[in-house]
Coordinates of C-alpha atoms and ligand atoms in Angstrom, one line a residue:
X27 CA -31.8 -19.3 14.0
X28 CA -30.2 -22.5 13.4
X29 CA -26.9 -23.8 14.8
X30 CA -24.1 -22.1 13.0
X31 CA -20.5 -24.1 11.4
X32 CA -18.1 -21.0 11.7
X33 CA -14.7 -20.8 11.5
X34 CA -12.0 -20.6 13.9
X35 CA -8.8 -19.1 14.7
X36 CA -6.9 -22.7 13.2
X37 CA -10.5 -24.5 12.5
X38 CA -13.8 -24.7 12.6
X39 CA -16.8 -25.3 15.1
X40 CA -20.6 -25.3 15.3
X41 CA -22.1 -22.8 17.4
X42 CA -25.7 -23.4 19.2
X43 CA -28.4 -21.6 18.5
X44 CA -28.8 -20.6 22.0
X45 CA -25.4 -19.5 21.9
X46 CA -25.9 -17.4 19.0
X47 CA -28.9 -16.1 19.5
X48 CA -27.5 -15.1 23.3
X49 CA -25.1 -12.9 21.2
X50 CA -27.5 -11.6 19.1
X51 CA -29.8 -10.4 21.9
X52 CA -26.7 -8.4 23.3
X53 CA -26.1 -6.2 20.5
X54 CA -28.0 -3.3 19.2
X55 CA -27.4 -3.4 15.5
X56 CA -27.6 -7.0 13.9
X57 CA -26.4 -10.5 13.9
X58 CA -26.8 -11.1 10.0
X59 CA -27.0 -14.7 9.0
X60 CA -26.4 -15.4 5.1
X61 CA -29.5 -14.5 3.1
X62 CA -30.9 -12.0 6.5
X63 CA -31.2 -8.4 6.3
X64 CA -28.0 -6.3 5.8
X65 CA -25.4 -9.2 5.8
X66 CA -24.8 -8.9 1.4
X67 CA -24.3 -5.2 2.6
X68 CA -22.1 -5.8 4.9
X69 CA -20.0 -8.6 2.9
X70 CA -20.0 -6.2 -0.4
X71 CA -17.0 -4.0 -0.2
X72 CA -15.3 -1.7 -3.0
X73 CA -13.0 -4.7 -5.1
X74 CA -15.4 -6.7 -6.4
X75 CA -12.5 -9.3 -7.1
X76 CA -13.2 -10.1 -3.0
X77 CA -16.4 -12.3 -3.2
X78 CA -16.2 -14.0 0.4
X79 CA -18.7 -15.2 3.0
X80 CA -18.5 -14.8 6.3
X81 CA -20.7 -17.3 8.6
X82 CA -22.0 -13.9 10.6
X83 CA -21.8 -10.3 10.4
X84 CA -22.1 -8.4 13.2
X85 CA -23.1 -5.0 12.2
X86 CA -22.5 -2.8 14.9
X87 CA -23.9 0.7 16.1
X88 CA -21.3 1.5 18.9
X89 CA -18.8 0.7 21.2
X90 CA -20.7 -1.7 23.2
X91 CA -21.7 -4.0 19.8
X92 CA -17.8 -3.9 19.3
X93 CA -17.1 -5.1 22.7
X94 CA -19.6 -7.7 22.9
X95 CA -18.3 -9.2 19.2
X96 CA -14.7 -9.0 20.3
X97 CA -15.9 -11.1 23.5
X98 CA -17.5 -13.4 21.7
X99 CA -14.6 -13.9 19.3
X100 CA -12.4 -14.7 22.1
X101 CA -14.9 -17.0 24.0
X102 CA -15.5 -18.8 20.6
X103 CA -12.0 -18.5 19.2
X104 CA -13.4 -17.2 15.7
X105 CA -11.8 -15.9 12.7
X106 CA -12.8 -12.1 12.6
X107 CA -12.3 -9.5 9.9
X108 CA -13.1 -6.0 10.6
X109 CA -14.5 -3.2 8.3
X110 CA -14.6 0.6 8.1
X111 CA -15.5 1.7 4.4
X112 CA -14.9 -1.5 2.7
X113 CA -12.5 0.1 -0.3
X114 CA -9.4 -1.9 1.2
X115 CA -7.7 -3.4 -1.9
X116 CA -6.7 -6.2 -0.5
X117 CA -10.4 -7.1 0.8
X118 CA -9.0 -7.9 4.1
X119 CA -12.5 -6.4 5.7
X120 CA -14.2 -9.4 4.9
X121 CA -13.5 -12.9 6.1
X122 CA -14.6 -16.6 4.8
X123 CA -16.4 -18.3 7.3
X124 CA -15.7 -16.9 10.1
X125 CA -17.4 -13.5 11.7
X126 CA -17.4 -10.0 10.0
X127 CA -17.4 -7.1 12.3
X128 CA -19.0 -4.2 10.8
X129 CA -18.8 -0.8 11.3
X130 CA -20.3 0.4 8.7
X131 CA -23.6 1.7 10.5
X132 CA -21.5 3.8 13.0
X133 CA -20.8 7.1 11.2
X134 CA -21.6 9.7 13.0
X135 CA -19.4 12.8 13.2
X136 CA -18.9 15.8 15.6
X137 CA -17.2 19.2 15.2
X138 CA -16.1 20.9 17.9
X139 CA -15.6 24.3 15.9
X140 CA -14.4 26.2 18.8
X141 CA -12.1 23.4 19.6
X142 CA -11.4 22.8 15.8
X143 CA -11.1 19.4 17.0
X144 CA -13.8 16.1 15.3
X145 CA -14.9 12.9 17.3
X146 CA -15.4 10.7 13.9
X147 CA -17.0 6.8 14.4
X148 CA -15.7 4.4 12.6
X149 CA -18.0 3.4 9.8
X150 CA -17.6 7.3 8.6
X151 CA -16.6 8.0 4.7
X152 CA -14.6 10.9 3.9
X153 CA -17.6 12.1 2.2
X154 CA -19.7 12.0 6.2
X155 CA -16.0 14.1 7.2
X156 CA -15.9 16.3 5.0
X157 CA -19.3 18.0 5.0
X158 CA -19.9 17.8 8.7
X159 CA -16.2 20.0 8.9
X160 CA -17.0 22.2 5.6
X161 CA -20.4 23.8 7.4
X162 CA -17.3 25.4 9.4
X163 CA -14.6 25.7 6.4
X164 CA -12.7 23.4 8.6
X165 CA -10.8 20.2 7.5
X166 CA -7.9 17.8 8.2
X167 CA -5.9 16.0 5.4
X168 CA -8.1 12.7 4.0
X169 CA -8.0 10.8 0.2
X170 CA -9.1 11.7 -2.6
X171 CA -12.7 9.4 -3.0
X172 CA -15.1 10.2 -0.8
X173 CA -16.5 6.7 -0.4
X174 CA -13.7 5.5 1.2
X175 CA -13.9 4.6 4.3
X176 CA -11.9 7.1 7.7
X177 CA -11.1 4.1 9.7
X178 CA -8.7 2.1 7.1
X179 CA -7.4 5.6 5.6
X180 CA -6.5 6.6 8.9
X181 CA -4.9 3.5 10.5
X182 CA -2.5 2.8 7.7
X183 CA -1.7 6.4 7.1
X184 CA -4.1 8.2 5.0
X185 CA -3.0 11.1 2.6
X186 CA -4.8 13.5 0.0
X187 CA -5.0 16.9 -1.3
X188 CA -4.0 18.9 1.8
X189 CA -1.0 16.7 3.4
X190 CA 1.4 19.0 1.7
X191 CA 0.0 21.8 3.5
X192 CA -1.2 19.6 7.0
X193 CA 0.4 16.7 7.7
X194 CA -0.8 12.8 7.0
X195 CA -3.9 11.5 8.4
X196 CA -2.6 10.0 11.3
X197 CA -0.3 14.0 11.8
X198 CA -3.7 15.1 12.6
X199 CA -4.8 12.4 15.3
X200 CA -5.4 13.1 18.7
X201 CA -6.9 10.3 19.9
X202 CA -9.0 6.8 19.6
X203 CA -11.4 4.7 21.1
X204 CA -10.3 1.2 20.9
X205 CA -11.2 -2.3 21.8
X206 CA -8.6 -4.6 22.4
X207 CA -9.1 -8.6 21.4
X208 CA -9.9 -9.2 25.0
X209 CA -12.8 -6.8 24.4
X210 CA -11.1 -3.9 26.7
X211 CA -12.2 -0.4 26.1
X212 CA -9.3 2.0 26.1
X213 CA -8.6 5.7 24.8
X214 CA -5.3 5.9 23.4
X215 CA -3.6 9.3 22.6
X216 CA -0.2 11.0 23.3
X217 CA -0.5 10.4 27.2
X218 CA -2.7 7.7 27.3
X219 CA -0.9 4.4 26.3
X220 CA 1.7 6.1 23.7
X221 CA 3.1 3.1 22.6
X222 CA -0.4 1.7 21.7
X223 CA -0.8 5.4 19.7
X224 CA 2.3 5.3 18.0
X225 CA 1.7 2.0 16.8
X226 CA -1.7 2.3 15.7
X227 CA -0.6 5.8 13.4
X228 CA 0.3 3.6 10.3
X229 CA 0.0 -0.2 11.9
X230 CA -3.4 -0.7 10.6
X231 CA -6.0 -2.5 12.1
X232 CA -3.6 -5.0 13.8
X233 CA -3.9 -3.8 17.3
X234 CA -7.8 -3.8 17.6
X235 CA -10.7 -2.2 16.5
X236 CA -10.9 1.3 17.0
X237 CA -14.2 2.8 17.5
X238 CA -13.6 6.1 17.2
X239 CA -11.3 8.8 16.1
X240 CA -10.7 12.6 17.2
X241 CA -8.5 14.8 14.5
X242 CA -7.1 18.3 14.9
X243 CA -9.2 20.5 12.1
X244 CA -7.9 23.3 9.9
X245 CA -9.4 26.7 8.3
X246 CA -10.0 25.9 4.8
X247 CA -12.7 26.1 2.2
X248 CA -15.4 26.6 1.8
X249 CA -14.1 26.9 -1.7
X250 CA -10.4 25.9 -3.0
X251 CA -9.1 26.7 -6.3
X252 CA -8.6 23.1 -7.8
X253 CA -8.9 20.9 -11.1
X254 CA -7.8 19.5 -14.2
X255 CA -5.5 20.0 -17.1
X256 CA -5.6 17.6 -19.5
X257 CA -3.1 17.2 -22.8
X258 CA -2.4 14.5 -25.0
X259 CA -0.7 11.5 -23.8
X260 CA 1.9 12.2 -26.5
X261 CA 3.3 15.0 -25.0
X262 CA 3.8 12.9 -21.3
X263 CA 7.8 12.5 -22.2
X264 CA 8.1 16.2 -22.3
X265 CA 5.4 17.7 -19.5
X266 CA 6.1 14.8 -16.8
X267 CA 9.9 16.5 -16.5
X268 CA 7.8 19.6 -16.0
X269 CA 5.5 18.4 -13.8
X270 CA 8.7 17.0 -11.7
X271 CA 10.6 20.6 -11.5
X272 CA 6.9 21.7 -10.5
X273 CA 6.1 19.4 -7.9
X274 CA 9.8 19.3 -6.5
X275 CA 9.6 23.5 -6.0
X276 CA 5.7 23.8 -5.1
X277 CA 4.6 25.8 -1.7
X278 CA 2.9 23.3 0.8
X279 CA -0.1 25.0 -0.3
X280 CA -0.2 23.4 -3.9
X281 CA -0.3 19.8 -4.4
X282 CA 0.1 18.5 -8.2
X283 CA -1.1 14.9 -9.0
X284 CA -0.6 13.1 -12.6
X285 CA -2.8 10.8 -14.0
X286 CA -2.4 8.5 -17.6
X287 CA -5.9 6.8 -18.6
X288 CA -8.2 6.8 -21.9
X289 CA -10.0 10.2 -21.4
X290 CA -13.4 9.2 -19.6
X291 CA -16.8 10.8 -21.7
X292 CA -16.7 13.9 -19.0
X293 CA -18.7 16.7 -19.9
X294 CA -15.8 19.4 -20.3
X295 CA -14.0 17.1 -22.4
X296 CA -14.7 17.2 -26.2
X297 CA -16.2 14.1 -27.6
X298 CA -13.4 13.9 -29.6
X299 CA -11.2 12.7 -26.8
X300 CA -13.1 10.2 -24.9
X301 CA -11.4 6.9 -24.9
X302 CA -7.9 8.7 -26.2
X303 CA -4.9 8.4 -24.1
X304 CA -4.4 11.6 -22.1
X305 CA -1.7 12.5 -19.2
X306 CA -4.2 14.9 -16.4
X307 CA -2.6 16.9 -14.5
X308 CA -4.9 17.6 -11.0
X309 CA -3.9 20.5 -8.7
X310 CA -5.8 21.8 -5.8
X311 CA -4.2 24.7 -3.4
X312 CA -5.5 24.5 0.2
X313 CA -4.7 28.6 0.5
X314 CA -5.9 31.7 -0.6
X315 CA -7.4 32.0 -4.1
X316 CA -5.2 34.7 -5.5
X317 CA -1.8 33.0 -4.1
X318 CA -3.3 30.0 -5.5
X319 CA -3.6 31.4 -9.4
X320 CA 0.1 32.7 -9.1
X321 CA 1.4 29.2 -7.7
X322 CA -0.6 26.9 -10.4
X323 CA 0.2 29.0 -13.3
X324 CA 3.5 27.6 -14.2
X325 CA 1.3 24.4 -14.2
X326 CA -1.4 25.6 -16.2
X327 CA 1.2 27.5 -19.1
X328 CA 2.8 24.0 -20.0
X329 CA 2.0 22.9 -23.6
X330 CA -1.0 23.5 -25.0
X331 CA -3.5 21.4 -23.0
X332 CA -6.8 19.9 -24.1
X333 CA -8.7 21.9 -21.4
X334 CA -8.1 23.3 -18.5
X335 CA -10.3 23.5 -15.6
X336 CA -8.6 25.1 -12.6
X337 CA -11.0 27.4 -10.8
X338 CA -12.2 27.9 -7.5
X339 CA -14.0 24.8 -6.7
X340 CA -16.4 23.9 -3.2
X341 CA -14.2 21.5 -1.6
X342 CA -16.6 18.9 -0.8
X343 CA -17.4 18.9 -4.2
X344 CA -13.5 18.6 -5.3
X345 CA -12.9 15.5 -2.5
X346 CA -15.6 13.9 -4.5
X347 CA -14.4 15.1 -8.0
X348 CA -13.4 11.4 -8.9
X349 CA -15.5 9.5 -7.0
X350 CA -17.6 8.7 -10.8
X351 CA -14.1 7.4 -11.8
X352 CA -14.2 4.9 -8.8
X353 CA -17.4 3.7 -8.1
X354 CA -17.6 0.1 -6.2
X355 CA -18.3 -2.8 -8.1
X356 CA -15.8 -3.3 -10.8
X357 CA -12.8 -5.7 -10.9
X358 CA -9.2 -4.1 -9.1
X359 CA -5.5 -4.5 -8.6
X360 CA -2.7 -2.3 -7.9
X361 CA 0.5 -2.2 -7.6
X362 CA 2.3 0.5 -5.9
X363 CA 6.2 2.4 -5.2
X364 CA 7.3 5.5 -3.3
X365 CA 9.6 7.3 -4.7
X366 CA 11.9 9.9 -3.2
X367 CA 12.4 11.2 -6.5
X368 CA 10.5 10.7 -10.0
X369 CA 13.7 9.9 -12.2
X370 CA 13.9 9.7 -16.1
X371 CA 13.8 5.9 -16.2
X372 CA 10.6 6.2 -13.9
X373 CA 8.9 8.2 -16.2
X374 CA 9.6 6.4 -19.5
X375 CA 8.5 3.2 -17.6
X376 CA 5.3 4.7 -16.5
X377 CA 4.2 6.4 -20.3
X378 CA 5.6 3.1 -21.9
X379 CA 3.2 1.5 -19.7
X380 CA 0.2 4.0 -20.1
X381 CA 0.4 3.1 -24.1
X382 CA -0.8 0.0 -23.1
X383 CA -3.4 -0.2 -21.1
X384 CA -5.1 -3.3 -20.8
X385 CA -8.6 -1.7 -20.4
X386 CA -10.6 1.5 -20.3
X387 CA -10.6 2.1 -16.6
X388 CA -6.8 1.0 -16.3
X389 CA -4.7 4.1 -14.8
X390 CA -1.0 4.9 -13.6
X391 CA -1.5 7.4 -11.0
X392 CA 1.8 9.1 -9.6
X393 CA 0.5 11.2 -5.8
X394 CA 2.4 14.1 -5.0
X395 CA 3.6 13.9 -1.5
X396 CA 6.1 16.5 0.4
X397 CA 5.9 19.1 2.5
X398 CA 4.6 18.8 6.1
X399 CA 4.6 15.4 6.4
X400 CA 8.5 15.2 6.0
X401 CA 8.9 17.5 9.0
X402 CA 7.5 14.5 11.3
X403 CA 10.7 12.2 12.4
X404 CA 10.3 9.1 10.6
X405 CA 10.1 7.3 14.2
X406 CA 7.9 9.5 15.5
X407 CA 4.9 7.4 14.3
X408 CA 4.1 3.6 12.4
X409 CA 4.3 4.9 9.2
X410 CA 8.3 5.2 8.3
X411 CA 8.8 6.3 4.8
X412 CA 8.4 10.4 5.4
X413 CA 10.6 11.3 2.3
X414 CA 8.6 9.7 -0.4
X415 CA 7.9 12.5 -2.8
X416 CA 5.7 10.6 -5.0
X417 CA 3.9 7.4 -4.9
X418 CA 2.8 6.1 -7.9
X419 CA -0.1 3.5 -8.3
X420 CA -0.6 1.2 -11.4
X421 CA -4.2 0.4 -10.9
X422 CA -5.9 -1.8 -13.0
X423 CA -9.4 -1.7 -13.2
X424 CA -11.6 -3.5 -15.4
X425 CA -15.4 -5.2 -15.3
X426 CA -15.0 -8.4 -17.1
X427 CA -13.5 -12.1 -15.1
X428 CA -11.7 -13.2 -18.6
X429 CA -9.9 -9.5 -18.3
X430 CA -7.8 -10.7 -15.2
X431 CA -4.9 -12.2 -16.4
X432 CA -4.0 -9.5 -18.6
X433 CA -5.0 -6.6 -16.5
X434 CA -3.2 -8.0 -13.3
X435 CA -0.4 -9.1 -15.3
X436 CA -0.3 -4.9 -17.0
X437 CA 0.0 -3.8 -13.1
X438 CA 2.9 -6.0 -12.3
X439 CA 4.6 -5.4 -15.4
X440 CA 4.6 -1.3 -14.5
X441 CA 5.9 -2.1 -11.3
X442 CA 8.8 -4.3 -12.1
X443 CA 10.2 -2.3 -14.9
X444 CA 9.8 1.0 -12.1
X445 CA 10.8 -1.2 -9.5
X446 CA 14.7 -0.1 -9.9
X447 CA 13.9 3.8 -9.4
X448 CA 11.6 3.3 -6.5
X449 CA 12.5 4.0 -3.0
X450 CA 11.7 0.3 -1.8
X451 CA 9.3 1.2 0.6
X452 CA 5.4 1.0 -0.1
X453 CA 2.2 2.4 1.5
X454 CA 0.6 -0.3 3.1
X455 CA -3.1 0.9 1.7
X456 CA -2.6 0.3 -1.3
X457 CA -1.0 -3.3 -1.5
X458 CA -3.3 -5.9 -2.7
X459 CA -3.7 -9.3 -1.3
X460 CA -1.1 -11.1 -2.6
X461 CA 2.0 -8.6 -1.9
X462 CA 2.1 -10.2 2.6
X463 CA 5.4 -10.8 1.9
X464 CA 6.4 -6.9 1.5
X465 CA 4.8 -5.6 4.8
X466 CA 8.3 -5.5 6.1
X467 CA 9.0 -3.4 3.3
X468 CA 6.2 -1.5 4.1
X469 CA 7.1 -0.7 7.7
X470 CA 11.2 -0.3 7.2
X471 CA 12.9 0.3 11.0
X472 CA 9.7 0.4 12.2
X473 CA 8.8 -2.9 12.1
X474 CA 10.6 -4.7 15.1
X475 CA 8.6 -1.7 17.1
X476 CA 5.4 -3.2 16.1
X477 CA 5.9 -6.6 16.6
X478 CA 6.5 -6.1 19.8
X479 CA 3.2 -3.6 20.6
X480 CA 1.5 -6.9 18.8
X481 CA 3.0 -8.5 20.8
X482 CA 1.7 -7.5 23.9
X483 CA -1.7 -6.0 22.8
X484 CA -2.9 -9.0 20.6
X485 CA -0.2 -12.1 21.2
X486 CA -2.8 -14.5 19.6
X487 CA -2.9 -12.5 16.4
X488 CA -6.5 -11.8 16.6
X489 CA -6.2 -9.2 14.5
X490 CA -5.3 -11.0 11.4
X491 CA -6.9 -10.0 8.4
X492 CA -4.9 -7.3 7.3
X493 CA -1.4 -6.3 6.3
X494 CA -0.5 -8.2 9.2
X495 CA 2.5 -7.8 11.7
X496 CA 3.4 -11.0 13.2
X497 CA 3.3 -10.7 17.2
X498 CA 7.1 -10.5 18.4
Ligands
LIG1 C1 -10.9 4.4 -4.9 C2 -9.9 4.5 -3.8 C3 -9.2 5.7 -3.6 C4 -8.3 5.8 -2.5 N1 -7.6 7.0 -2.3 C5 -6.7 7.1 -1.3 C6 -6.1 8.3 -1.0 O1 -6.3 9.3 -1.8 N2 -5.3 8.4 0.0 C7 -5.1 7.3 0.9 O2 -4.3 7.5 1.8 N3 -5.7 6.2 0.6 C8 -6.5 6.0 -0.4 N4 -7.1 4.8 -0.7 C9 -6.7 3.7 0.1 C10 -7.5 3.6 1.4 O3 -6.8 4.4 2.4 C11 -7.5 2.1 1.9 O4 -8.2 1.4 1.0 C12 -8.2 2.0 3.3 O5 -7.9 0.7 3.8 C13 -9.7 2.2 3.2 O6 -10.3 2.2 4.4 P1 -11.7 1.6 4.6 O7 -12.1 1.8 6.0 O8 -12.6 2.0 3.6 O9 -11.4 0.1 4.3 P2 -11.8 -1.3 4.9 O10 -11.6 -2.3 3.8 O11 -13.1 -1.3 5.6 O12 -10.7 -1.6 6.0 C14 -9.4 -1.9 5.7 C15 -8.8 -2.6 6.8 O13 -8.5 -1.7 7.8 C16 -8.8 -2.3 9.1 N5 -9.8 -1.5 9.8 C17 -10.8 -0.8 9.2 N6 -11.5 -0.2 10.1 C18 -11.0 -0.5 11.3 C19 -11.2 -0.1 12.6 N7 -12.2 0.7 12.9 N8 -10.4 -0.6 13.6 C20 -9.4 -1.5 13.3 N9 -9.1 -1.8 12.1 C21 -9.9 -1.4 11.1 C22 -9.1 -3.7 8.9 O14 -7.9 -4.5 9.0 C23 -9.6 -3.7 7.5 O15 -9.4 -4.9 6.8 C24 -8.0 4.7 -1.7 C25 -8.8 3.5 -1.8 C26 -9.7 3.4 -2.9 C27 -10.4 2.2 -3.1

């Protein structure tokens, strides 16, 4: 080890190598330096738009490597960023310069199946979740790719397949482990520093680094009847209606999502289709099997689809049914709306917009949201927006550099012309880095609330690479 140039909260120093190498000998996992062991692992995240270098990367293996980093950060005053699962879009897991505290390595899970309660760590994917619960046909609501990481899903909100039918994420949290900036241990739950619990149920990471997480489970599985139907885009003006009455009168059990893309070279798809512009419609209902064929088969008698392939499903397999769509390492940018509603104007702005994608891998995305998350007050927890129906996502994905311009500028496009039917509020997981200036948006009547927990739980803004919530 060498002395180390780092950057600081408003500058940069140069740490000794008997300094560092004091930090390093605390920890069980790993001080990576660039070019050692694990640190392009840990600096390699989902958007491979975010190319940064952090000076160190702590890569942690439990609570006490997280409390020894935070120490260090506030003894040296350095720049942290913190990751989970590294599929943030915005990047905001990895920092330039300054140190990167990983979680990745901690992702252990324990089901209490008695209990029907889980003690996740933090560096757990959906994917670690979902089979450790399944092996009791127990789960709680996560997203809908399985490499993505628990932590972020959870801290900004986190919905998927079975909200309708659950609750959020964060509807299904009982408690966390959390170090504070000062490099305090505390548990936070209903009784135990509410405020601190409230906040961190749709604040995100601004309020420190949470080590682990215990969610309330539910019966489900092991198999769900779920899948695809999939027309011709052509037909989008008159199913999307449809799919609107259908959504607006589903049971909690059924969830409905709509995607427009070029037809990916899947094996149930005839070869005729790949790379043609198709609307999907995928459904999953977290229920019984037969209740589930009667509620999807107004769904699944619209038009005369492509192919339909709506059967019982294992669903581990189904959380991971688009993970081939999603893999890391390509170019991304979204732009996102709720929407209380999914008006005509919305719709013609979204097919308009699907006639032009930029790219293969481009997608408008429209999440079907409802049901048991609405019955939670919308002050009840961080996250404010409970009546949003639908969110939809333009997300632009794409391999080459010289495809930016256009691809970015196709995403913005979609979301001003949708911009006038959309609710105004957004989900903070899915702004990219550029879109700071709408995390009031993001937070509504909430917001004052958390810049005053900020406030008093990290007043030097620590905590700053995220969607971040300026200390009171
Ligand atoms: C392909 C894809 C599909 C997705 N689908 C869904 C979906 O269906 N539903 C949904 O709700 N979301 C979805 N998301 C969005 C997802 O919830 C966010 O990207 C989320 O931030 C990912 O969490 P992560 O831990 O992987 O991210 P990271 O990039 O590691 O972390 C994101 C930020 O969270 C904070 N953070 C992470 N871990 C901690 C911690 N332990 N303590 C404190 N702060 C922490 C940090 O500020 C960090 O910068 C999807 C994302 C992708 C890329």
């Amino acid at each position: 080890m060498n002395d180390l140039t780092i950057r600081t909260l408003d500058a940069s120093k140069t740490i000794s190598e008997e300094t560092l190498a004091a930090f390093a000998g605390k920890l069980r996992g790993e001080a990576a330096l660039p070019g050692e062991d694990g640190y392009e692992a840990a600096r390699t995240i989902w958007n491979a738009m975010i190319d940064r270098r952090p000076a160190l990367a702590a890569r942690c293996r439990g609570t006490a490597d997280v409390i020894h980093a935070l120490k260090f950060a506030r003894e040296e005053k350095l720049l942290v960023s913190v990751r989970g699962g590294g599929h943030n879009i915005a990047g905001s897991a990895v920092c330039d310069g300054g140190l990167l505290i990983d979680l990745s390595p901690m992702r252990s899970v324990r089901v209490d199946p008695s209990a029907r309660i889980a003690r996740v760590e933090a560096g757990a994917t959906l994917a670690d979740f979902d089979r450790e619960a399944q092996a009791f046909a127990l789960a709680t609501p996560l997203g809908i790719n399985s490499t993505t990481g628990v932590a972020g899903l959870t801290l900004g909100g986190g919905f998927g397949w079975t909200t309708r039918k659950f609750g959020l994420t964060i509807d299904n949290l009982v408690s966390a482990d959390l170090v504070t900036a000062e490099g305090e241990f505390m548990r936070v739950s209903e009784t135990e520093r509410p405020d601190l619990f409230w906040a961190l149920r749709g604040g995100g990471g601004n309020f420190g680094v949470v080590t682990s997480f215990e969610f309330r489970l539910h019966p489900l599985g092991p198999e769900v009847l779920s899948g695809l139907v999939v027309h011709p885009l052509d037909q989008a003006e008159a199913l999307l209606p449809e799919f609107r009455r259908i959504a607006n009168e589903a049971p909690d059990e059924l969830s409905v999502w709509s995607v427009m893309r070029k037809a990916p070279p899947l094996p149930f798809l005839p070869a005729e289709w790949h790379g043609k512009e198709v609307l999907i419609f995928a459904a999953c209902y977290a229920g019984a099997m037969a209740e589930g064929e009667k509620a999807t088969r107004a769904l699944r008698s619209l038009g005369r689809p492509i192919v339909d392939v709506v059967s019982p499903h294992s669903f581990v397999r189904w959380q991971a049914a688009f993970d081939s769509l999603l893999t890391p390492g390509a170019r991304n940018y979204w732009k996102s709306h709720d929407f209380d509603d999914l008006p005509d104007g919305a719709i013609a702005a979204m097919v308009r917009a699907a006639r032009a994608l930029p790219s293969p891998e481009c997608e408008v995305f429209i999440a079907h949201l409802g049901g048991a998350m609405t019955r939670v007050a919308p002050d009840a927890t961080a996250w404010p927006n409970r009546r949003a129906h639908f969110v939809m996502n333009a997300h632009a994905r794409w391999r080459e550099q010289a495809q930016d311009a256009p691809c970015i500028g196709w995403a913005r496009g979609l979301s001003e012309s949708a911009a006038p039917f959309a609710s105004g509020s957004v989900y903070v997981n899915f702004m990219p880095e550029d879109e700071h200036d709408r995390v009031g948006r993001a937070y509504g009547a909430n917001y004052r609330r958390l810049a005053e927990i900020k406030r008093r739980y990290d007043p030097q803004n620590q905590f700053r690479m995220n969607q971040n919530i300026s200390p009171a």
